[in-house]
Amino acid sequence: MNRLRKSWDPLIVVPILGVLSAYFFGFTSKQWAVTGEFTRWGGHLMNFVGVDTSKFSYFKLIKFQGTPLDRIDGVMIIGMFIGIFVSALISNNVKFRLPQSKTRVFQALGGGILAGFGARLAMGCNLAAFFTGIPQFSLHAWIFSIFTVLGTYVGTKIIQRPMFQSKIKMKKVHKKTLYSIHDKDHTTRNNWLLVLMAVLILFLFFIEYNKQSLFPLVLVFGLLFGFLLEKGQVCFTSGFRDLWTAGRSNMTVAILLGMIISTVGTFVFIQNGIPATIHWAGLNTVFGGFIFGVGIVIAGGCETGWMYRAMEGQVHYMLVGVGNVIGSILLVLVWDQIAPFLAYNAPEVNLLKVFGPYGGLIVTYIGYGIMALLLWLYVRWYFRKVNKKQAPTTTVQEGLS
Amino acid sequence: MAEEENKKTDYTIDYFLNLEGEPCPFPAMTTVNAYNDMKDGEIIEIISDCPQSINNIPVDARNRNHEVLLVEQNGPTLRYVIRK
């Protein structure tokens, strides 16, 4: 039980997510993705204020119809939100946290808008690239990833400006007692909310079962995805940004492992006839990836990152979510003007067709190998630079209480 | 839990950094900057209510050969004690 309460190592959680995402593809022929559905929410909002959404071709492209409860993505995301909340309650991570300054509010909204716009311009966020696009052998996902990484570098340079730095400074003290971190006891509240979630899950199973036999399974996947994201505190943004801010690579390694594991699975499913989703390898992916990379770093979290943090009660990330939906609406509004130059003229490249099935698989794994090598070289270079001034002194030991 | 308040330590804490309310990545960035202003052997106590910080503050400390003396969690609030 205690293990269930503590957070879990991303190095274990992310590969499990990779396997689940491959299974999800196998079961549903759909990719594990979230931004398309957020865009449809934007469509619902537009309908609500009286806009006729049928004139925007982007909504046709993403098959905007019905309600979230009638769509695989919609059911999956509702499952994710509930799964996250359950995990956050079990971990006692739910706490209402308000942004500490206007700068942070601006960052959350502005970054969220950029990320939402960029992700939809490129036909999907990091999930669609790392966990579905690359493992489904779509060239666009490689382009997206490269430009996202560049974007996170530029984003990091932006948030390292003094205006974004924390105003909190450390205080000089001389004490032998620890600060009290004992919050109110939330056990009763959390247990009641868990019971409520259980009822909600059963209710959703009931209504979804009557819609389509696949939907209860999709709900289970959503619940698992969400639960694991919160448990592992899986932050894709951190996987790139923290390379630049601190040379930290644990999340990056976890994501790479997840991709390496899930690709075998998707390959087998594709060979058995499940069609892969291939998008335009065009300028829309280049610009979209870059804007997305800058946006997630300014916001402090990508699509999945804001989802679990918002459910933990961090208001900052609820604003990021609002920003995402606004950004995707903006993209829908301009899509018909820009798509002919940026997307429609670009090829949809399937690596399994270009290099043949096994050739495509090998090329993808060579790509992973190059990523791992670059990562290793970068981290080594970073810490040589950091440790130049200080020689290693103390031995490392740790006391977990 | 009241008896656990203000627990005694067998070391002297030289710096205190309370980052409650700051979202990712600022707890980690501020902490790394704090190490730069400390002398070797000095001890800092860091408080953060960013759950993600458990994946970064102890990792950054070890990456820099600092000693992680304590990682403690009380619900959403985390405490790290690090010796540079």
Short mmCIF file of C-alpha atoms in Angstrom, two decimals:
data_model
loop_
_atom_site.label_atom_id
_atom_site.label_comp_id
_atom_site.label_asym_id
_atom_site.label_seq_id
_atom_site.Cartn_x
_atom_site.Cartn_y
_atom_site.Cartn_z
CA MET A 1 0.00 0.00 0.00
CA ASN A 2 2.84 2.31 0.85
CA ARG A 3 4.37 1.66 -2.56
CA LEU A 4 1.06 2.64 -4.13
CA ARG A 5 1.20 6.02 -2.40
CA LYS A 6 4.75 6.94 -3.41
CA SER A 7 5.63 8.22 -6.84
CA TRP A 8 7.07 5.70 -9.28
CA ASP A 9 10.27 5.83 -11.28
CA PRO A 10 9.63 7.18 -14.81
CA LEU A 11 12.21 4.70 -16.08
CA ILE A 12 9.67 1.98 -15.31
CA VAL A 13 6.43 3.88 -15.91
CA VAL A 14 7.22 5.30 -19.36
CA PRO A 15 8.16 1.96 -20.94
CA ILE A 16 4.90 0.51 -19.54
CA LEU A 17 3.08 3.44 -21.18
CA GLY A 18 4.90 2.59 -24.41
CA VAL A 19 3.62 -0.98 -24.30
CA LEU A 20 0.08 0.15 -23.44
CA SER A 21 0.11 2.68 -26.24
CA ALA A 22 1.06 -0.07 -28.71
CA TYR A 23 -1.74 -2.30 -27.34
CA PHE A 24 -4.17 0.62 -27.63
CA PHE A 25 -3.24 0.95 -31.29
CA GLY A 26 -3.68 -2.79 -31.76
CA PHE A 27 -7.11 -2.85 -30.16
CA THR A 28 -8.59 0.34 -31.55
CA SER A 29 -6.56 1.14 -34.71
CA LYS A 30 -6.38 4.62 -33.17
CA GLN A 31 -3.39 6.41 -31.80
CA TRP A 32 -2.96 7.48 -28.21
CA ALA A 33 -3.33 11.22 -28.70
CA VAL A 34 -5.03 14.10 -26.97
CA THR A 35 -4.75 17.38 -28.88
CA GLY A 36 -7.16 16.38 -31.65
CA GLU A 37 -9.83 15.90 -29.01
CA PHE A 38 -8.95 19.21 -27.34
CA THR A 39 -9.48 20.86 -30.72
CA ARG A 40 -12.91 19.23 -30.93
CA TRP A 41 -13.66 20.70 -27.51
CA GLY A 42 -12.75 24.04 -29.07
CA GLY A 43 -15.29 23.18 -31.78
CA HIS A 44 -17.95 22.57 -29.12
CA LEU A 45 -17.10 25.94 -27.59
CA MET A 46 -17.41 27.62 -31.00
CA ASN A 47 -20.78 25.95 -31.58
CA PHE A 48 -21.86 27.09 -28.15
CA VAL A 49 -21.21 30.75 -28.95
CA GLY A 50 -22.99 30.37 -32.30
CA VAL A 51 -20.14 29.85 -34.77
CA ASP A 52 -20.90 27.57 -37.72
CA THR A 53 -18.05 25.08 -37.55
CA SER A 54 -18.99 23.28 -40.77
CA LYS A 55 -17.15 25.86 -42.89
CA PHE A 56 -13.75 25.03 -41.39
CA SER A 57 -12.07 22.15 -43.19
CA TYR A 58 -9.85 21.36 -40.21
CA PHE A 59 -12.87 20.04 -38.35
CA LYS A 60 -13.61 17.66 -41.21
CA LEU A 61 -9.98 16.56 -41.14
CA ILE A 62 -10.23 15.60 -37.47
CA LYS A 63 -13.76 14.19 -37.83
CA PHE A 64 -15.55 16.57 -35.51
CA GLN A 65 -18.95 15.08 -34.76
CA GLY A 66 -21.02 13.87 -31.81
CA THR A 67 -20.07 14.50 -28.20
CA PRO A 68 -16.91 13.42 -26.37
CA LEU A 69 -18.84 10.39 -25.10
CA ASP A 70 -19.41 9.22 -28.69
CA ARG A 71 -15.75 9.39 -29.72
CA ILE A 72 -12.90 7.00 -28.94
CA ASP A 73 -10.56 9.92 -28.16
CA GLY A 74 -13.22 11.57 -26.02
CA VAL A 75 -13.87 8.46 -23.92
CA MET A 76 -10.13 7.80 -23.61
CA ILE A 77 -9.44 11.35 -22.39
CA ILE A 78 -12.27 11.28 -19.86
CA GLY A 79 -10.70 8.03 -18.61
CA MET A 80 -7.31 9.73 -18.45
CA PHE A 81 -8.61 12.62 -16.35
CA ILE A 82 -10.29 10.21 -13.93
CA GLY A 83 -7.24 7.92 -13.81
CA ILE A 84 -5.02 10.91 -13.05
CA PHE A 85 -7.34 12.10 -10.31
CA VAL A 86 -7.48 8.64 -8.71
CA SER A 87 -3.69 8.44 -8.75
CA ALA A 88 -3.34 11.96 -7.34
CA LEU A 89 -5.79 11.12 -4.53
CA ILE A 90 -3.99 7.88 -3.64
CA SER A 91 -0.66 9.74 -3.67
CA ASN A 92 -2.22 12.54 -1.59
CA ASN A 93 -1.01 14.98 -4.24
CA VAL A 94 -4.24 16.96 -4.52
CA LYS A 95 -3.81 20.50 -3.29
CA PHE A 96 -5.25 23.73 -4.59
CA ARG A 97 -2.24 25.76 -5.72
CA LEU A 98 -2.66 29.28 -7.06
CA PRO A 99 -0.11 30.94 -9.36
CA GLN A 100 2.29 33.09 -7.36
CA SER A 101 2.51 36.02 -9.80
CA LYS A 102 1.00 37.63 -12.88
CA THR A 103 4.07 36.56 -14.84
CA ARG A 104 3.18 32.90 -14.24
CA VAL A 105 -0.44 33.46 -15.38
CA PHE A 106 0.85 35.08 -18.56
CA GLN A 107 3.29 32.22 -19.09
CA ALA A 108 0.62 29.56 -18.59
CA LEU A 109 -1.85 31.12 -21.02
CA GLY A 110 0.67 32.34 -23.60
CA GLY A 111 2.70 29.14 -23.56
CA GLY A 112 -0.48 27.09 -23.68
CA ILE A 113 -1.75 28.98 -26.74
CA LEU A 114 1.57 28.52 -28.57
CA ALA A 115 1.67 24.83 -27.71
CA GLY A 116 -1.93 24.23 -28.75
CA PHE A 117 -1.46 26.09 -32.04
CA GLY A 118 1.85 24.40 -32.85
CA ALA A 119 0.67 20.92 -31.97
CA ARG A 120 -2.40 21.14 -34.21
CA LEU A 121 -0.45 22.77 -37.04
CA ALA A 122 1.74 19.66 -36.99
CA MET A 123 -1.27 17.33 -36.59
CA GLY A 124 -0.44 16.21 -33.07
CA CYS A 125 1.60 16.90 -29.98
CA ASN A 126 4.50 15.02 -28.48
CA LEU A 127 2.31 11.98 -27.76
CA ALA A 128 1.35 11.74 -31.41
CA ALA A 129 5.02 12.08 -32.33
CA PHE A 130 6.94 10.04 -29.76
CA PHE A 131 4.40 7.45 -28.80
CA THR A 132 2.47 7.01 -32.00
CA GLY A 133 4.01 8.85 -34.95
CA ILE A 134 7.55 7.53 -34.76
CA PRO A 135 6.48 4.02 -33.68
CA GLN A 136 4.05 4.08 -36.64
CA PHE A 137 6.92 4.95 -38.97
CA SER A 138 5.64 8.32 -40.12
CA LEU A 139 8.47 10.61 -41.23
CA HIS A 140 6.56 13.69 -40.06
CA ALA A 141 7.02 12.59 -36.44
CA TRP A 142 10.82 12.66 -36.79
CA ILE A 143 10.70 16.16 -38.27
CA PHE A 144 8.31 17.25 -35.53
CA SER A 145 10.59 15.82 -32.83
CA ILE A 146 13.72 17.52 -34.15
CA PHE A 147 12.04 20.91 -34.34
CA THR A 148 10.35 20.44 -30.96
CA VAL A 149 13.78 19.85 -29.43
CA LEU A 150 15.06 23.06 -31.09
CA GLY A 151 11.96 24.86 -29.84
CA THR A 152 12.52 23.71 -26.26
CA TYR A 153 16.07 25.06 -26.45
CA VAL A 154 14.82 28.49 -27.51
CA GLY A 155 12.01 28.29 -24.92
CA THR A 156 14.58 27.55 -22.22
CA LYS A 157 16.59 30.63 -23.21
CA ILE A 158 13.36 32.63 -22.79
CA ILE A 159 12.43 31.31 -19.34
CA GLN A 160 16.00 31.79 -18.16
CA ARG A 161 15.53 35.56 -18.56
CA PRO A 162 15.48 37.34 -15.20
CA MET A 163 11.80 38.33 -15.52
CA PHE A 164 10.72 34.68 -15.39
CA GLN A 165 13.00 33.63 -12.56
CA SER A 166 11.55 32.72 -9.20
CA LYS A 167 11.50 35.71 -6.86
CA ILE A 168 12.02 33.35 -3.94
CA LYS A 169 15.53 33.48 -2.49
CA MET A 170 17.16 31.13 -0.05
CA LYS A 171 17.59 32.39 3.49
CA LYS A 172 20.70 32.04 5.60
CA VAL A 173 19.79 30.11 8.74
CA HIS A 174 21.52 28.26 11.55
CA LYS A 175 19.18 25.60 12.86
CA LYS A 176 18.98 22.00 13.85
CA THR A 177 15.23 21.54 13.41
CA LEU A 178 13.31 20.82 10.24
CA TYR A 179 10.57 23.05 8.92
CA SER A 180 7.11 21.62 9.52
CA ILE A 181 5.59 20.25 6.32
CA HIS A 182 2.69 18.62 8.05
CA ASP A 183 -0.37 19.66 6.19
CA LYS A 184 -3.92 18.99 7.26
CA ASP A 185 -4.93 15.34 7.16
CA HIS A 186 -6.83 14.85 3.90
CA THR A 187 -7.47 11.10 4.27
CA THR A 188 -11.23 11.40 4.76
CA ARG A 189 -11.68 13.86 1.91
CA ASN A 190 -9.52 11.76 -0.40
CA ASN A 191 -11.37 8.54 0.45
CA TRP A 192 -14.75 10.11 -0.26
CA LEU A 193 -13.49 11.45 -3.58
CA LEU A 194 -12.15 7.99 -4.44
CA VAL A 195 -15.56 6.47 -3.77
CA LEU A 196 -17.11 9.16 -5.96
CA MET A 197 -14.65 8.34 -8.76
CA ALA A 198 -15.47 4.63 -8.47
CA VAL A 199 -19.17 5.41 -8.89
CA LEU A 200 -18.41 7.68 -11.85
CA ILE A 201 -16.29 4.98 -13.51
CA LEU A 202 -19.05 2.37 -13.11
CA PHE A 203 -21.59 4.83 -14.49
CA LEU A 204 -19.38 5.57 -17.51
CA PHE A 205 -18.85 1.85 -18.13
CA PHE A 206 -22.61 1.42 -18.18
CA ILE A 207 -23.39 4.20 -20.65
CA GLU A 208 -20.38 3.49 -22.86
CA TYR A 209 -21.14 -0.23 -23.00
CA ASN A 210 -24.48 0.57 -24.55
CA LYS A 211 -22.84 2.74 -27.23
CA GLN A 212 -20.12 0.59 -28.69
CA SER A 213 -18.59 -2.60 -27.36
CA LEU A 214 -15.08 -1.17 -27.75
CA PHE A 215 -15.69 1.87 -25.54
CA PRO A 216 -15.39 0.22 -22.10
CA LEU A 217 -11.97 -1.07 -23.15
CA VAL A 218 -11.00 2.40 -24.35
CA LEU A 219 -12.06 3.74 -20.97
CA VAL A 220 -9.81 1.20 -19.23
CA PHE A 221 -6.88 2.33 -21.39
CA GLY A 222 -7.60 5.96 -20.56
CA LEU A 223 -7.74 5.19 -16.84
CA LEU A 224 -4.40 3.34 -17.01
CA PHE A 225 -2.71 6.04 -19.11
CA GLY A 226 -3.83 8.72 -16.67
CA PHE A 227 -2.98 6.75 -13.56
CA LEU A 228 0.55 6.01 -14.79
CA LEU A 229 1.22 9.56 -16.01
CA GLU A 230 0.50 10.94 -12.53
CA LYS A 231 2.26 8.12 -10.68
CA GLY A 232 5.40 8.57 -12.71
CA GLN A 233 5.03 12.36 -12.91
CA VAL A 234 5.71 11.83 -16.60
CA CYS A 235 6.56 15.21 -18.05
CA PHE A 236 7.69 15.23 -21.68
CA THR A 237 8.55 18.91 -21.40
CA SER A 238 10.96 18.11 -18.62
CA GLY A 239 12.53 15.46 -20.87
CA PHE A 240 13.90 18.18 -23.12
CA ARG A 241 13.92 21.44 -21.18
CA ASP A 242 15.81 19.97 -18.23
CA LEU A 243 18.59 18.82 -20.52
CA TRP A 244 19.25 22.50 -21.19
CA THR A 245 18.58 23.83 -17.66
CA ALA A 246 20.31 21.15 -15.59
CA GLY A 247 21.79 18.46 -17.81
CA ARG A 248 19.22 16.10 -16.36
CA SER A 249 18.37 13.19 -18.63
CA ASN A 250 16.33 10.70 -16.57
CA MET A 251 13.02 11.64 -18.24
CA THR A 252 14.62 11.75 -21.70
CA VAL A 253 16.05 8.28 -21.24
CA ALA A 254 12.67 7.04 -20.00
CA ILE A 255 10.91 8.42 -23.10
CA LEU A 256 13.51 6.92 -25.42
CA LEU A 257 13.10 3.53 -23.71
CA GLY A 258 9.34 3.82 -24.06
CA MET A 259 9.69 4.44 -27.80
CA ILE A 260 12.18 1.61 -28.25
CA ILE A 261 9.77 -0.80 -26.56
CA SER A 262 6.54 0.35 -28.20
CA THR A 263 7.92 0.33 -31.75
CA VAL A 264 8.26 -3.45 -31.85
CA GLY A 265 4.63 -3.76 -30.86
CA THR A 266 3.25 -1.28 -33.38
CA PHE A 267 5.37 -2.88 -36.10
CA VAL A 268 3.77 -6.27 -35.49
CA PHE A 269 0.27 -4.76 -35.49
CA ILE A 270 0.95 -2.87 -38.73
CA GLN A 271 2.32 -6.03 -40.37
CA ASN A 272 -0.93 -7.73 -39.40
CA GLY A 273 -2.98 -5.20 -41.23
CA ILE A 274 -3.78 -2.35 -38.85
CA PRO A 275 -3.28 0.85 -40.84
CA ALA A 276 -0.71 3.31 -39.48
CA THR A 277 -1.51 7.01 -39.34
CA ILE A 278 0.83 8.94 -41.61
CA HIS A 279 0.79 12.75 -41.75
CA TRP A 280 2.30 15.38 -44.03
CA ALA A 281 6.04 15.67 -43.71
CA GLY A 282 5.84 19.35 -44.60
CA LEU A 283 6.58 22.84 -43.40
CA ASN A 284 3.53 22.65 -41.14
CA THR A 285 5.42 20.01 -39.15
CA VAL A 286 8.59 22.11 -39.06
CA PHE A 287 6.86 25.27 -37.82
CA GLY A 288 4.37 23.38 -35.67
CA GLY A 289 7.08 21.43 -33.90
CA PHE A 290 9.15 24.52 -33.23
CA ILE A 291 6.23 26.63 -31.95
CA PHE A 292 5.09 23.70 -29.83
CA GLY A 293 8.59 23.30 -28.32
CA VAL A 294 8.82 26.98 -27.39
CA GLY A 295 5.25 26.92 -26.04
CA ILE A 296 5.57 23.90 -23.76
CA VAL A 297 8.67 25.29 -22.09
CA ILE A 298 7.09 28.70 -21.50
CA ALA A 299 3.93 27.04 -20.20
CA GLY A 300 5.86 24.53 -18.09
CA GLY A 301 4.10 21.49 -19.43
CA CYS A 302 2.89 19.83 -22.58
CA GLU A 303 -0.56 18.36 -23.15
CA THR A 304 -0.21 15.36 -20.86
CA GLY A 305 1.86 17.39 -18.41
CA TRP A 306 -0.83 19.98 -17.86
CA MET A 307 -3.52 17.29 -17.62
CA TYR A 308 -2.06 15.58 -14.59
CA ARG A 309 -0.95 18.76 -12.90
CA ALA A 310 -4.33 20.43 -13.38
CA MET A 311 -6.04 17.44 -11.76
CA GLU A 312 -3.62 17.76 -8.83
CA GLY A 313 -5.11 21.19 -8.23
CA GLN A 314 -2.37 23.32 -9.80
CA VAL A 315 -4.31 26.27 -11.21
CA HIS A 316 -1.32 27.26 -13.35
CA TYR A 317 -1.85 24.15 -15.47
CA MET A 318 -5.60 24.59 -15.73
CA LEU A 319 -4.70 27.86 -17.46
CA VAL A 320 -2.27 26.00 -19.73
CA GLY A 321 -5.18 23.75 -20.72
CA VAL A 322 -7.38 26.76 -21.48
CA GLY A 323 -4.49 28.18 -23.53
CA ASN A 324 -4.22 24.91 -25.47
CA VAL A 325 -7.85 24.98 -26.48
CA ILE A 326 -7.59 28.67 -27.49
CA GLY A 327 -4.45 27.90 -29.51
CA SER A 328 -6.15 25.04 -31.33
CA ILE A 329 -9.17 27.25 -32.14
CA LEU A 330 -6.80 29.86 -33.61
CA LEU A 331 -5.22 27.17 -35.78
CA VAL A 332 -8.63 26.03 -37.02
CA LEU A 333 -9.43 29.63 -38.00
CA VAL A 334 -6.30 30.10 -40.11
CA TRP A 335 -5.88 26.53 -41.41
CA ASP A 336 -7.70 27.04 -44.71
CA GLN A 337 -5.42 29.99 -45.57
CA ILE A 338 -2.10 28.35 -44.68
CA ALA A 339 -2.60 24.64 -45.32
CA PRO A 340 -2.25 24.78 -49.15
CA PHE A 341 1.32 26.14 -48.79
CA LEU A 342 2.41 24.35 -45.65
CA ALA A 343 0.71 20.98 -45.60
CA TYR A 344 -1.36 19.91 -48.59
CA ASN A 345 1.60 20.14 -50.97
CA ALA A 346 3.81 17.96 -48.74
CA PRO A 347 4.18 14.19 -49.06
CA GLU A 348 2.91 11.72 -46.48
CA VAL A 349 5.96 9.58 -46.00
CA ASN A 350 5.66 6.10 -44.56
CA LEU A 351 9.11 4.75 -43.70
CA LEU A 352 7.87 1.17 -44.04
CA LYS A 353 7.00 1.90 -47.68
CA VAL A 354 10.17 3.86 -48.47
CA PHE A 355 12.61 1.34 -47.00
CA GLY A 356 10.43 -1.79 -47.03
CA PRO A 357 9.03 -3.26 -43.82
CA TYR A 358 12.26 -4.45 -42.22
CA GLY A 359 14.29 -1.61 -43.71
CA GLY A 360 11.90 0.88 -42.11
CA LEU A 361 12.18 -0.88 -38.78
CA ILE A 362 15.98 -0.85 -38.95
CA VAL A 363 16.09 2.83 -39.96
CA THR A 364 13.85 3.70 -37.00
CA TYR A 365 16.11 1.84 -34.56
CA ILE A 366 19.18 3.47 -36.08
CA GLY A 367 17.38 6.75 -35.37
CA TYR A 368 16.94 5.72 -31.72
CA GLY A 369 20.60 4.78 -31.57
CA ILE A 370 21.62 8.21 -32.86
CA MET A 371 19.34 9.87 -30.31
CA ALA A 372 20.85 7.83 -27.47
CA LEU A 373 24.38 8.63 -28.63
CA LEU A 374 23.70 12.37 -28.93
CA LEU A 375 22.10 12.34 -25.50
CA TRP A 376 25.06 10.58 -23.94
CA LEU A 377 27.56 12.93 -25.59
CA TYR A 378 25.59 16.00 -24.55
CA VAL A 379 25.24 14.95 -20.88
CA ARG A 380 28.94 14.09 -20.71
CA TRP A 381 29.86 17.45 -22.20
CA TYR A 382 27.47 19.28 -19.83
CA PHE A 383 28.88 17.78 -16.65
CA ARG A 384 32.48 18.18 -17.76
CA LYS A 385 31.66 21.86 -18.04
CA VAL A 386 29.89 21.96 -14.65
CA ASN A 387 32.51 19.94 -12.78
CA LYS A 388 35.46 21.84 -14.16
CA LYS A 389 35.30 24.21 -11.20
CA GLN A 390 34.63 21.63 -8.49
CA ALA A 391 36.26 18.28 -7.98
CA PRO A 392 34.00 15.48 -6.72
CA THR A 393 34.17 15.38 -2.95
CA THR A 394 31.50 13.59 -0.97
CA THR A 395 30.19 10.09 -1.41
CA VAL A 396 26.55 9.80 -2.15
CA GLN A 397 24.22 8.33 0.39
CA GLU A 398 20.58 8.83 0.86
CA GLY A 399 18.02 8.45 3.61
CA LEU A 400 14.47 7.95 2.46
CA SER A 401 12.08 8.35 5.33
CA MET B 1 1.31 14.09 13.65
CA ALA B 2 1.90 16.98 16.00
CA GLU B 3 4.78 15.29 17.80
CA GLU B 4 6.67 15.12 14.53
CA GLU B 5 6.64 18.86 14.06
CA ASN B 6 9.99 20.60 14.05
CA LYS B 7 11.98 17.39 14.06
CA LYS B 8 15.52 17.66 15.38
CA THR B 9 18.44 16.92 13.12
CA ASP B 10 21.97 15.85 13.96
CA TYR B 11 23.35 18.36 11.49
CA THR B 12 23.12 22.12 11.27
CA ILE B 13 21.13 23.56 8.39
CA ASP B 14 22.80 26.61 6.83
CA TYR B 15 20.20 27.63 4.26
CA PHE B 16 16.44 27.38 3.93
CA LEU B 17 14.60 27.63 0.60
CA ASN B 18 10.81 27.49 0.61
CA LEU B 19 9.52 27.10 -2.95
CA GLU B 20 5.88 26.37 -2.17
CA GLY B 21 3.64 27.58 -5.00
CA GLU B 22 6.31 27.57 -7.70
CA PRO B 23 5.54 25.30 -10.66
CA CYS B 24 7.97 23.27 -12.73
CA PRO B 25 10.78 23.93 -13.64
CA PHE B 26 11.43 26.82 -11.28
CA PRO B 27 11.95 24.74 -8.10
CA ALA B 28 14.74 22.82 -9.84
CA MET B 29 16.26 25.90 -11.50
CA THR B 30 16.24 27.93 -8.27
CA THR B 31 17.79 25.04 -6.37
CA VAL B 32 20.61 24.60 -8.86
CA ASN B 33 21.32 28.34 -8.61
CA ALA B 34 21.29 28.09 -4.82
CA TYR B 35 24.06 25.45 -4.87
CA ASN B 36 26.24 27.92 -6.75
CA ASP B 37 25.97 30.36 -3.84
CA MET B 38 26.88 27.75 -1.22
CA LYS B 39 30.25 26.58 0.05
CA ASP B 40 31.18 22.88 -0.03
CA GLY B 41 29.86 21.07 3.04
CA GLU B 42 27.05 23.54 3.72
CA ILE B 43 23.54 22.15 4.11
CA ILE B 44 20.31 23.42 2.56
CA GLU B 45 16.72 22.50 3.36
CA ILE B 46 14.36 22.84 0.39
CA ILE B 47 10.56 22.75 0.52
CA SER B 48 8.47 22.32 -2.63
CA ASP B 49 4.87 21.45 -3.37
CA CYS B 50 5.60 20.67 -7.02
CA PRO B 51 5.18 16.85 -7.12
CA GLN B 52 7.47 16.68 -10.15
CA SER B 53 10.36 17.97 -8.02
CA ILE B 54 10.90 14.43 -6.70
CA ASN B 55 12.16 13.54 -10.18
CA ASN B 56 14.51 16.47 -10.39
CA ILE B 57 15.85 17.97 -7.15
CA PRO B 58 17.52 14.78 -5.81
CA VAL B 59 18.72 13.82 -9.31
CA ASP B 60 20.31 17.22 -9.90
CA ALA B 61 22.01 17.07 -6.50
CA ARG B 62 23.54 13.64 -7.19
CA ASN B 63 24.56 14.71 -10.69
CA ARG B 64 26.58 17.46 -9.03
CA ASN B 65 28.08 15.14 -6.41
CA HIS B 66 26.11 16.74 -3.60
CA GLU B 67 24.88 14.51 -0.81
CA VAL B 68 21.15 13.88 -0.50
CA LEU B 69 20.63 13.69 3.27
CA LEU B 70 16.84 13.48 3.31
CA VAL B 71 13.87 13.19 0.96
CA GLU B 72 10.58 13.38 2.78
CA GLN B 73 7.03 13.65 1.57
CA ASN B 74 3.95 14.74 3.38
CA GLY B 75 1.18 14.59 0.86
CA PRO B 76 1.72 17.30 -1.71
CA THR B 77 4.62 18.86 0.19
CA LEU B 78 8.15 17.60 -0.22
CA ARG B 79 11.30 18.26 1.76
CA TYR B 80 14.84 17.79 0.54
CA VAL B 81 17.96 18.23 2.63
CA ILE B 82 21.12 18.45 0.58
CA ARG B 83 24.76 18.83 1.60
CA LYS B 84 26.89 20.51 -1.02
#
